[in-house]
Short mmCIF file of C-alpha atoms in Angstrom, two decimals:
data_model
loop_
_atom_site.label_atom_id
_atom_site.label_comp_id
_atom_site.label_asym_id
_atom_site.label_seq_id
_atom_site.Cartn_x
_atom_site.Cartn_y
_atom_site.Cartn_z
CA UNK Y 1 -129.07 39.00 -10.64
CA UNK Y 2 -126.54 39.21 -7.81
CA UNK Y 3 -125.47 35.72 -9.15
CA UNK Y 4 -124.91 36.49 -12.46
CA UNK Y 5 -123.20 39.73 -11.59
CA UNK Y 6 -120.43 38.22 -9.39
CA UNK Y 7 -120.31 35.36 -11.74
CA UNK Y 8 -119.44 38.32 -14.36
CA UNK Y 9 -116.87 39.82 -12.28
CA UNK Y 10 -115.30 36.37 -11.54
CA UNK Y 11 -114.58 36.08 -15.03
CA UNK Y 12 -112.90 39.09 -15.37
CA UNK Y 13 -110.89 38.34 -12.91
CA UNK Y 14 -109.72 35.17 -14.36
CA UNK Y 15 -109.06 37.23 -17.88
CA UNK Y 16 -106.71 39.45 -15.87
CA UNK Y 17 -104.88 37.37 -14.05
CA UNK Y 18 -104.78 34.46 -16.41
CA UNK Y 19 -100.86 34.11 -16.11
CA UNK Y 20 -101.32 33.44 -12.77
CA UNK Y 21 -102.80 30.22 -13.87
CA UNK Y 22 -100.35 29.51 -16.72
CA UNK Y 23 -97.67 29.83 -13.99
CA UNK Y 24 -99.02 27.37 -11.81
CA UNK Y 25 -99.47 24.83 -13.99
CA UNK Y 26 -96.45 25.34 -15.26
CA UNK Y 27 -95.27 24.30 -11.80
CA UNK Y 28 -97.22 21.68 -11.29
CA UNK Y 29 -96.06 20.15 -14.83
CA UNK Y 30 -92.55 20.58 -13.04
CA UNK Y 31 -93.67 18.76 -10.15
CA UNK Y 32 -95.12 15.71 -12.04
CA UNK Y 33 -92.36 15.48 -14.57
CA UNK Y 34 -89.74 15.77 -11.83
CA UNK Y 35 -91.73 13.38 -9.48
CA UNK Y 36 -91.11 10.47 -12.95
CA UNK Y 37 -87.96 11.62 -14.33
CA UNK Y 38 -84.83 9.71 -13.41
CA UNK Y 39 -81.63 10.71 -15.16
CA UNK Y 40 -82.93 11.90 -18.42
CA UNK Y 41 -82.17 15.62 -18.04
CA UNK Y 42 -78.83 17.64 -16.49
CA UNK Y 43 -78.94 17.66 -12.77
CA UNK Y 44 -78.47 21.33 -12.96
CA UNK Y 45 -82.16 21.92 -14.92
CA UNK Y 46 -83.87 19.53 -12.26
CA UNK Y 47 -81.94 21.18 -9.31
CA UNK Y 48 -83.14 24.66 -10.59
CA UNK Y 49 -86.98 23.63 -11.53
CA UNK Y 50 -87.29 21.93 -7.95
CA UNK Y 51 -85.90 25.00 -6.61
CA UNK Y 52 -89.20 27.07 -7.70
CA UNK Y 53 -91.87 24.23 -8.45
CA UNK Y 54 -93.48 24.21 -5.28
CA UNK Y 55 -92.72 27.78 -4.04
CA UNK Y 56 -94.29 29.08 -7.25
CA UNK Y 57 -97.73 28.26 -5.07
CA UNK Y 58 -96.51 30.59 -2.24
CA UNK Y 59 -95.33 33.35 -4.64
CA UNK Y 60 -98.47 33.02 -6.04
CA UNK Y 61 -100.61 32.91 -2.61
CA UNK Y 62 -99.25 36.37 -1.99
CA UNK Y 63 -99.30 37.84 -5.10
CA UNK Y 64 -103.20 37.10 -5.14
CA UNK Y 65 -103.53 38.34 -1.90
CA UNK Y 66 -101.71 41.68 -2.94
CA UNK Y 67 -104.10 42.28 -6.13
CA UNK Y 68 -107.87 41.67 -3.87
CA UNK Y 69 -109.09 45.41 -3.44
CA UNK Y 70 -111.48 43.97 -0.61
CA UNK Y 71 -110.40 43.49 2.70
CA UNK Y 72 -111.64 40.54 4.07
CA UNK Y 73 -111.66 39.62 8.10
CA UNK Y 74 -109.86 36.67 9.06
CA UNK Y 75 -112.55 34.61 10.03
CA UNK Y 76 -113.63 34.89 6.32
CA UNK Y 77 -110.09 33.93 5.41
CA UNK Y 78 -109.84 30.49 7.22
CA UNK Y 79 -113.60 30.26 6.14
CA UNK Y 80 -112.24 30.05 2.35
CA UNK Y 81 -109.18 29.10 2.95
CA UNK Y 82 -110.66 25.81 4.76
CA UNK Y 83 -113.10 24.96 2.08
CA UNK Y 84 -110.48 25.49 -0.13
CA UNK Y 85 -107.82 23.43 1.10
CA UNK Y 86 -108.74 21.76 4.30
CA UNK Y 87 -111.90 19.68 3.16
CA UNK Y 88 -109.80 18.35 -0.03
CA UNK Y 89 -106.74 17.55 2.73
CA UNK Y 90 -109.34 15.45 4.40
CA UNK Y 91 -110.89 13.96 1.70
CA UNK Y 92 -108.23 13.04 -0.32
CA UNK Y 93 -106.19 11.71 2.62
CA UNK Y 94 -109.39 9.12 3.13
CA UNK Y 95 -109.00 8.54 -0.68
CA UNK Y 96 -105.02 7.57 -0.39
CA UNK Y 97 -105.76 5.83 2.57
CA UNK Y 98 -108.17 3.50 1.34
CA UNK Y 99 -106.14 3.15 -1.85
CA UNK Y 100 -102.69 2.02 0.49
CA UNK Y 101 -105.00 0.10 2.47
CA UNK Y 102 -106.39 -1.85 -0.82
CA UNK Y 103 -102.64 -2.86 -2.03
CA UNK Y 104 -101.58 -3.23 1.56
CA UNK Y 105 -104.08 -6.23 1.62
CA UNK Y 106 -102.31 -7.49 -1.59
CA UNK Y 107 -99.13 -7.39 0.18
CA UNK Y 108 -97.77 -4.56 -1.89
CA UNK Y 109 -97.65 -2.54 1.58
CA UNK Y 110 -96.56 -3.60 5.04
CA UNK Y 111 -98.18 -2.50 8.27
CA UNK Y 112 -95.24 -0.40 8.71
CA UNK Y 113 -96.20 1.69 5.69
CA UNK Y 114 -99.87 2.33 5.96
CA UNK Y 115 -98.57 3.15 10.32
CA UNK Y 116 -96.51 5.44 8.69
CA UNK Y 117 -99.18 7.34 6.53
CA UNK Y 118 -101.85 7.78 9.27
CA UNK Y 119 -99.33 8.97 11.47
CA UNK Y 120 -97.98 11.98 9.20
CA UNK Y 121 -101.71 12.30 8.53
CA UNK Y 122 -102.30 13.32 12.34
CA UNK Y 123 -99.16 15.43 12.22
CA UNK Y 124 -100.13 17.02 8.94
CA UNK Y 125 -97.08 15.98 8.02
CA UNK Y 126 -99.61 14.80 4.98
CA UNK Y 127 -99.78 11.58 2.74
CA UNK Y 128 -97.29 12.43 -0.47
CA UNK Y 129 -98.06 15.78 -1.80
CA UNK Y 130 -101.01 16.11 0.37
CA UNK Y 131 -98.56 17.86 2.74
CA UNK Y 132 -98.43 21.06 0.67
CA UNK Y 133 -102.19 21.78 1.51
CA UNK Y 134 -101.87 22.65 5.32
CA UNK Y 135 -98.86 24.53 4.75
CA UNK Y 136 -100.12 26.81 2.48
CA UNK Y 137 -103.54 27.13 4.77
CA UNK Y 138 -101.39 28.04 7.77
CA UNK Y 139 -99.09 29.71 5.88
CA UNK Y 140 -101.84 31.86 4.65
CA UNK Y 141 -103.53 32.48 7.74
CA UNK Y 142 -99.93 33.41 9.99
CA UNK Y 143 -98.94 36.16 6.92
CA UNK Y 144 -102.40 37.68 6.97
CA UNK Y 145 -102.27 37.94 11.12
CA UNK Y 146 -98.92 39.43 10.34
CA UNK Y 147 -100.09 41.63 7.76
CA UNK Y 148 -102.54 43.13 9.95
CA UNK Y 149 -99.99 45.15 11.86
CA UNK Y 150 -98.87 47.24 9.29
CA UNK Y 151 -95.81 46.66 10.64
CA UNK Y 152 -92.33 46.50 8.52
CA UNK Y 153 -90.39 45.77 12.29
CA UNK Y 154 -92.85 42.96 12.92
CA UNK Y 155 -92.45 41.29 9.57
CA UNK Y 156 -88.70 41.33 9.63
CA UNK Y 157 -88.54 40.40 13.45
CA UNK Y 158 -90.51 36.88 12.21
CA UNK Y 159 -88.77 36.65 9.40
CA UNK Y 160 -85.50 36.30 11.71
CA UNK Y 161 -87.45 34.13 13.73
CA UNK Y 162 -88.16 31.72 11.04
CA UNK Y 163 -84.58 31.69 9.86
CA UNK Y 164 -83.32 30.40 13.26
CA UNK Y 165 -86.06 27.97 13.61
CA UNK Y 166 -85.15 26.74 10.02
CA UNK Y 167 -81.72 26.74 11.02
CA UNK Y 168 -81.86 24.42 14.17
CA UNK Y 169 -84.27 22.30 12.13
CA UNK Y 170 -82.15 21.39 9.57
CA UNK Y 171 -79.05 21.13 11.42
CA UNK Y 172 -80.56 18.56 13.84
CA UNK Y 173 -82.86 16.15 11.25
CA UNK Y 174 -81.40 16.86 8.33
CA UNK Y 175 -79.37 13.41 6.72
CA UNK Y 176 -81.33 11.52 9.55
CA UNK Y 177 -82.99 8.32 7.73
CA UNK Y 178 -83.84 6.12 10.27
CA UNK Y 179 -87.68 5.18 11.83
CA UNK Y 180 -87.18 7.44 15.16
CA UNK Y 181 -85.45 10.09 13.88
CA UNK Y 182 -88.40 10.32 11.38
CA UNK Y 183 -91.44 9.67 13.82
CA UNK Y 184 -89.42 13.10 15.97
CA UNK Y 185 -89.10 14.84 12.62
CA UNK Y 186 -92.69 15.06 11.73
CA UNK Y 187 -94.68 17.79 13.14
CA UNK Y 188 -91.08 19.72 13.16
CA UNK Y 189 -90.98 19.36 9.41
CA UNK Y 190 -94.86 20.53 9.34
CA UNK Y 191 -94.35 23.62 11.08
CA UNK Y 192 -91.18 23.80 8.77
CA UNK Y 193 -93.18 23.67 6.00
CA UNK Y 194 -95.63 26.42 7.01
CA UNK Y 195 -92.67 29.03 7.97
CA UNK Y 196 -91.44 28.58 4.55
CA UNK Y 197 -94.83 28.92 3.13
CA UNK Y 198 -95.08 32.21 4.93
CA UNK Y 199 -91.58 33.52 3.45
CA UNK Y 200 -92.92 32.81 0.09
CA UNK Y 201 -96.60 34.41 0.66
CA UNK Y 202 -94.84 37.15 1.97
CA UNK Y 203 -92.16 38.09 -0.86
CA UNK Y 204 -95.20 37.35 -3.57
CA UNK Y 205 -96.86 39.60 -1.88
CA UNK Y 206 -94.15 42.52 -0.97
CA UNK Y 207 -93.13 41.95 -4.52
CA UNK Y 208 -96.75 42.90 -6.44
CA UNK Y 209 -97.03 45.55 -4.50
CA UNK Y 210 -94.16 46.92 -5.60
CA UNK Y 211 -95.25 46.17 -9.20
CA UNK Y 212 -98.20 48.09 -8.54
CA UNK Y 213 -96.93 51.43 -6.67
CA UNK Y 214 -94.13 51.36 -9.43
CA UNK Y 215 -95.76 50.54 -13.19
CA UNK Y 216 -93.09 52.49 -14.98
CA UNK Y 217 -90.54 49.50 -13.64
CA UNK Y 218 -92.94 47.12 -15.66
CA UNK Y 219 -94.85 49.22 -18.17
CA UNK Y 220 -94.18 47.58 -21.08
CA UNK Y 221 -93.67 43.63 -22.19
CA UNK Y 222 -89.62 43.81 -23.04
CA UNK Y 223 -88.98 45.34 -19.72
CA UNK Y 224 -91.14 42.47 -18.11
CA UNK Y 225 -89.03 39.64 -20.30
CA UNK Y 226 -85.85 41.01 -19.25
CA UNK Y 227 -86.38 41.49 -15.78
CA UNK Y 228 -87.85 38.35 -15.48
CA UNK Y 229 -84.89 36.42 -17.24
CA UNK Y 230 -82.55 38.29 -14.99
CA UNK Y 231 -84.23 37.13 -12.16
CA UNK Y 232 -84.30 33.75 -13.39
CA UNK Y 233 -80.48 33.71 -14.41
CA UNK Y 234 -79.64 34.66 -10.76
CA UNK Y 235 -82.20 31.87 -9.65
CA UNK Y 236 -80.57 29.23 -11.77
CA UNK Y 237 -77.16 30.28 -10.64
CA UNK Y 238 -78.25 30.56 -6.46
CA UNK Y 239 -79.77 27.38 -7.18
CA UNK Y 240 -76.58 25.44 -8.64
CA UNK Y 241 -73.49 27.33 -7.82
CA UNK Y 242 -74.03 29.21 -4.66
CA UNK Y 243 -71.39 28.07 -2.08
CA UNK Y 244 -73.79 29.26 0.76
CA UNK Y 245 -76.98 26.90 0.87
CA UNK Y 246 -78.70 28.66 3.23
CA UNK Y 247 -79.15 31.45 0.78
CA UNK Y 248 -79.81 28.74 -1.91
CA UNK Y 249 -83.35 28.49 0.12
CA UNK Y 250 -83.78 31.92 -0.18
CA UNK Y 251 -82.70 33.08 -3.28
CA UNK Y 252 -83.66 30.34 -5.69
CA UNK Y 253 -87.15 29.48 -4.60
CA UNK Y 254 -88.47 33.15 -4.63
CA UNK Y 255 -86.55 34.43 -7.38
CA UNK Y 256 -87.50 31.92 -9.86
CA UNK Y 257 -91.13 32.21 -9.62
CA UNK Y 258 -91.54 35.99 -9.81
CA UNK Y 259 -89.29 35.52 -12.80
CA UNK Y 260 -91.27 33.21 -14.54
CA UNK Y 261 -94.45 35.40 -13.45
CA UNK Y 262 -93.14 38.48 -15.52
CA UNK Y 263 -91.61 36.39 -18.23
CA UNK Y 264 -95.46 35.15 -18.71
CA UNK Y 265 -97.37 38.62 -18.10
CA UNK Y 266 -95.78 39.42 -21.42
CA UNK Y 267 -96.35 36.51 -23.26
CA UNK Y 268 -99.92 34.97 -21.71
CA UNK Y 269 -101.67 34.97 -25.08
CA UNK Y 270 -99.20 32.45 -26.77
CA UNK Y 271 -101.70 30.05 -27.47
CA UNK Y 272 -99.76 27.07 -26.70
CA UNK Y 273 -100.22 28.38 -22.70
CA UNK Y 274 -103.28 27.44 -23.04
CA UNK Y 275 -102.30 23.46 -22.21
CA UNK Y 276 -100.57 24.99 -18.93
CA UNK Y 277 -103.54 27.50 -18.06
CA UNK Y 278 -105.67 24.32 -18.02
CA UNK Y 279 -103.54 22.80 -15.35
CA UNK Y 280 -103.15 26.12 -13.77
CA UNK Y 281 -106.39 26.03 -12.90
CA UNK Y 282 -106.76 22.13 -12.12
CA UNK Y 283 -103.38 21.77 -10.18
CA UNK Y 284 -104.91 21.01 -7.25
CA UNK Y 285 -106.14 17.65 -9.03
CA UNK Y 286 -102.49 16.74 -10.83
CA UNK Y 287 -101.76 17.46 -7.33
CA UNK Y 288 -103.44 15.38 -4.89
CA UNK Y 289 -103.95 12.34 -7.70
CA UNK Y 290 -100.30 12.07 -9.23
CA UNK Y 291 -98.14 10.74 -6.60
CA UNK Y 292 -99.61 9.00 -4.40
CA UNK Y 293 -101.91 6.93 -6.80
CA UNK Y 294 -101.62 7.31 -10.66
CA UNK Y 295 -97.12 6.72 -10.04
CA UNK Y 296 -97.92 3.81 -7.46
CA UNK Y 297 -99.68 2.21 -10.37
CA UNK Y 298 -97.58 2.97 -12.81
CA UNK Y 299 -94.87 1.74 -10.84
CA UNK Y 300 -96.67 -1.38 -10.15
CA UNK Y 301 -97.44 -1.87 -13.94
CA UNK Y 302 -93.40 -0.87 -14.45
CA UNK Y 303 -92.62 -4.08 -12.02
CA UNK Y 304 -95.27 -6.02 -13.68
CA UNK Y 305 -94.22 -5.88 -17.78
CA UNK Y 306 -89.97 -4.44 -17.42
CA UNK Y 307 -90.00 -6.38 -13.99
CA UNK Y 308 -87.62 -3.12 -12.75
CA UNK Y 309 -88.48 -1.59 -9.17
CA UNK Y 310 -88.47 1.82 -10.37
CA UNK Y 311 -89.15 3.93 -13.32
CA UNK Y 312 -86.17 4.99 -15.09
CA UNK Y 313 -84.91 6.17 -18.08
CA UNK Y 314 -87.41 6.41 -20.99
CA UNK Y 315 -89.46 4.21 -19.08
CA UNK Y 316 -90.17 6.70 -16.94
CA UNK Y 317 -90.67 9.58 -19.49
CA UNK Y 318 -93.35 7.26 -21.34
CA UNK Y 319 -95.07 6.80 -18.12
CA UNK Y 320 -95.29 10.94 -17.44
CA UNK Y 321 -96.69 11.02 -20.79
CA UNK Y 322 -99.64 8.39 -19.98
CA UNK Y 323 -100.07 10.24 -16.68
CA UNK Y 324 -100.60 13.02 -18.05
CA UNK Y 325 -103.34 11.74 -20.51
CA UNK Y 326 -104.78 9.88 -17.60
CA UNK Y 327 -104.68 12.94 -15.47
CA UNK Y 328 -106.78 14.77 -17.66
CA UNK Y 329 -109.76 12.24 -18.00
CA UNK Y 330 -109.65 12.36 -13.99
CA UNK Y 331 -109.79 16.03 -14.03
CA UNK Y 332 -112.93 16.40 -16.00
CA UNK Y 333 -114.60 14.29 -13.99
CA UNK Y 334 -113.42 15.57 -10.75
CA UNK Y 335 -114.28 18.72 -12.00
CA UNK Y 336 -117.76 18.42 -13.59
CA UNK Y 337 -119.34 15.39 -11.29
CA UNK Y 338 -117.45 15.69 -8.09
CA UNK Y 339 -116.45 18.98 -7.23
CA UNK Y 340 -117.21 18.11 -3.42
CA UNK Y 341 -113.45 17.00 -3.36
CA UNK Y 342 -112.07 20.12 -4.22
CA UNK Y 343 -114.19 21.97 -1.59
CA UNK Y 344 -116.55 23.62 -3.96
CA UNK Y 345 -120.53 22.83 -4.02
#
């Protein structure tokens, strides 16, 4: 009974925060296409969708973490929060691994390569997109220790912190290519990674809670459109035009999902969402599966039949579009005989 009841509850959950879902697989869409696409679209649209694609999670993070009424400890946090996202990062990095290691024995990869991946492995520096996974789980777990304080001073004194240390960062590795200069970078990029996880946890969830102690600001659906395209606008601008690019990293990445958030609120029942609320609520799939193996074949097939090195052009669109397919096929079955390797029982 218990069961049945929380099972109940779960589901309205979902219902009410369905465009939560539709905007995070609208993001992971983004991610895919951009991951294929190759000169087909103005640099402008890709600069301003990879400005918010993988932020969006963070937004999101926060925004979820704003809207639970129940106030859980933080043991029970990494507890979830490890299941969640720390079994998959292990399992799926054994999964890639194997997979290099099988066309690494065809000669596809050099020792150098598969070196390479077990050492950003160890530095959670993370295999391809796997990297996202303990960012957002530390990410998660520094903004809920910070959180705890009840402390605006606190928050802002770490958010200056995090500025510098993203400041030295990219002034000393960024534009540095070669093998040293990499193997250094590594667990600096990782904790880069988390800090801006954190900024974008945090502004998710400073910004629902302003939704919520101010519903007059977003009581009805045209005042949730237009604030949402405004917000977008100024995204699409900090994101292009801004002369300063240190605000392009803050600006851009947090504006654009929160607009895209409100823009949906208003219209989740379009029933052609429905195609992105599936992904919403499968990204974690597109996301581990996409890059690192379903593209490496695709580019090997690419090689194979157009004998070109990379996709391109309308090569590379037809590709997305097979992914895609693909993708879904793999999702079903990830989802209905092996949840085990997306944490859940």
């Amino acid at each position: 009974r218990d069961r049945s009841v929380s099972r109940g509850l779960g589901d309205v959950y979902k219902r009410q925060t369905q465009y939560i879902d539709i905007a995070k697989g609208i993001s992971i869409i983004c991610i895919v296409l951009l991951h294929f696409e190759d000169g087909l679209f103005p640099q402008q649209l890709n600069t301003f969708i990879g400005s918010f694609m993988i932020s969006m999670f963070y937004i999101v993070a926060g925004w979820i973490d704003a809207l639970h009424h129940e106030q859980r400890t933080l043991k029970e946090l990494i507890k979830k929060r490890w299941r969640q996202l720390g079994i998959p990062y292990i399992l799926w990095t054994i999964i890639i691994l194997v997979f290099d290691c099988i066309l690494w024995t065809l000669d596809y990869y050099d020792n150098y390569f598969i070196g390479r991946e077990v050492y950003k492995t160890l530095t959670l520096r993370g295999i391809g997109t796997l990297w996202f996974l303990p960012a957002l789980f530390s990410g998660e777990i520094l903004w809920y220790i910070i959180r705890k304080k009840k402390s605006i001073s606190i928050i802002l004194i770490t958010l200056a912190l995090i500025l510098v240390y993203q400041h030295f960062y990219y002034n000393i590795f960024d534009g540095r290519t070669d093998s040293s200069s990499k193997i250094i970078e590594a667990p600096f990029r990782t904790v880069s990674n988390v800090l801006s996880a954190w900024i974008g946890i945090a502004t998710g969830y400073g910004f629902c809670r302003m939704r919520l102690s101010y519903p007059v600001l977003f009581n009805n659906k045209s005042k949730q459109i237009c604030f949402g395209l405004l917000l977008c606008l100024i995204a699409y601008y900090t994101a292009n035009y801004w002369p300063i690019p240190f605000l392009w990293g803050l600006l851009a990445p947090l504006l654009g999902p929160i607009g895209i958030i409100l823009i949906i609120m208003a219209i989740e029942k379009w029933s052609i969402l429905a195609y992105f609320d599936y992904w919403g609520r499968h990204s974690l799939i597109l996301m581990v599966t996409h890059y690192s193996i379903i593209q490496v074949i695709c580019e090997i097939i690419n090689k194979t039949i157009y004998n070109e090195p990379h996709l391109t052009g309308y090569h590379a669109l037809y590709f997305f579009i097979v992914t895609m397919i693909v993708e879904y096929f793999i999702a079903e079955l990830i989802h209905r005989r092996m949840p085990f390797l997306l944490g859940k029982h």
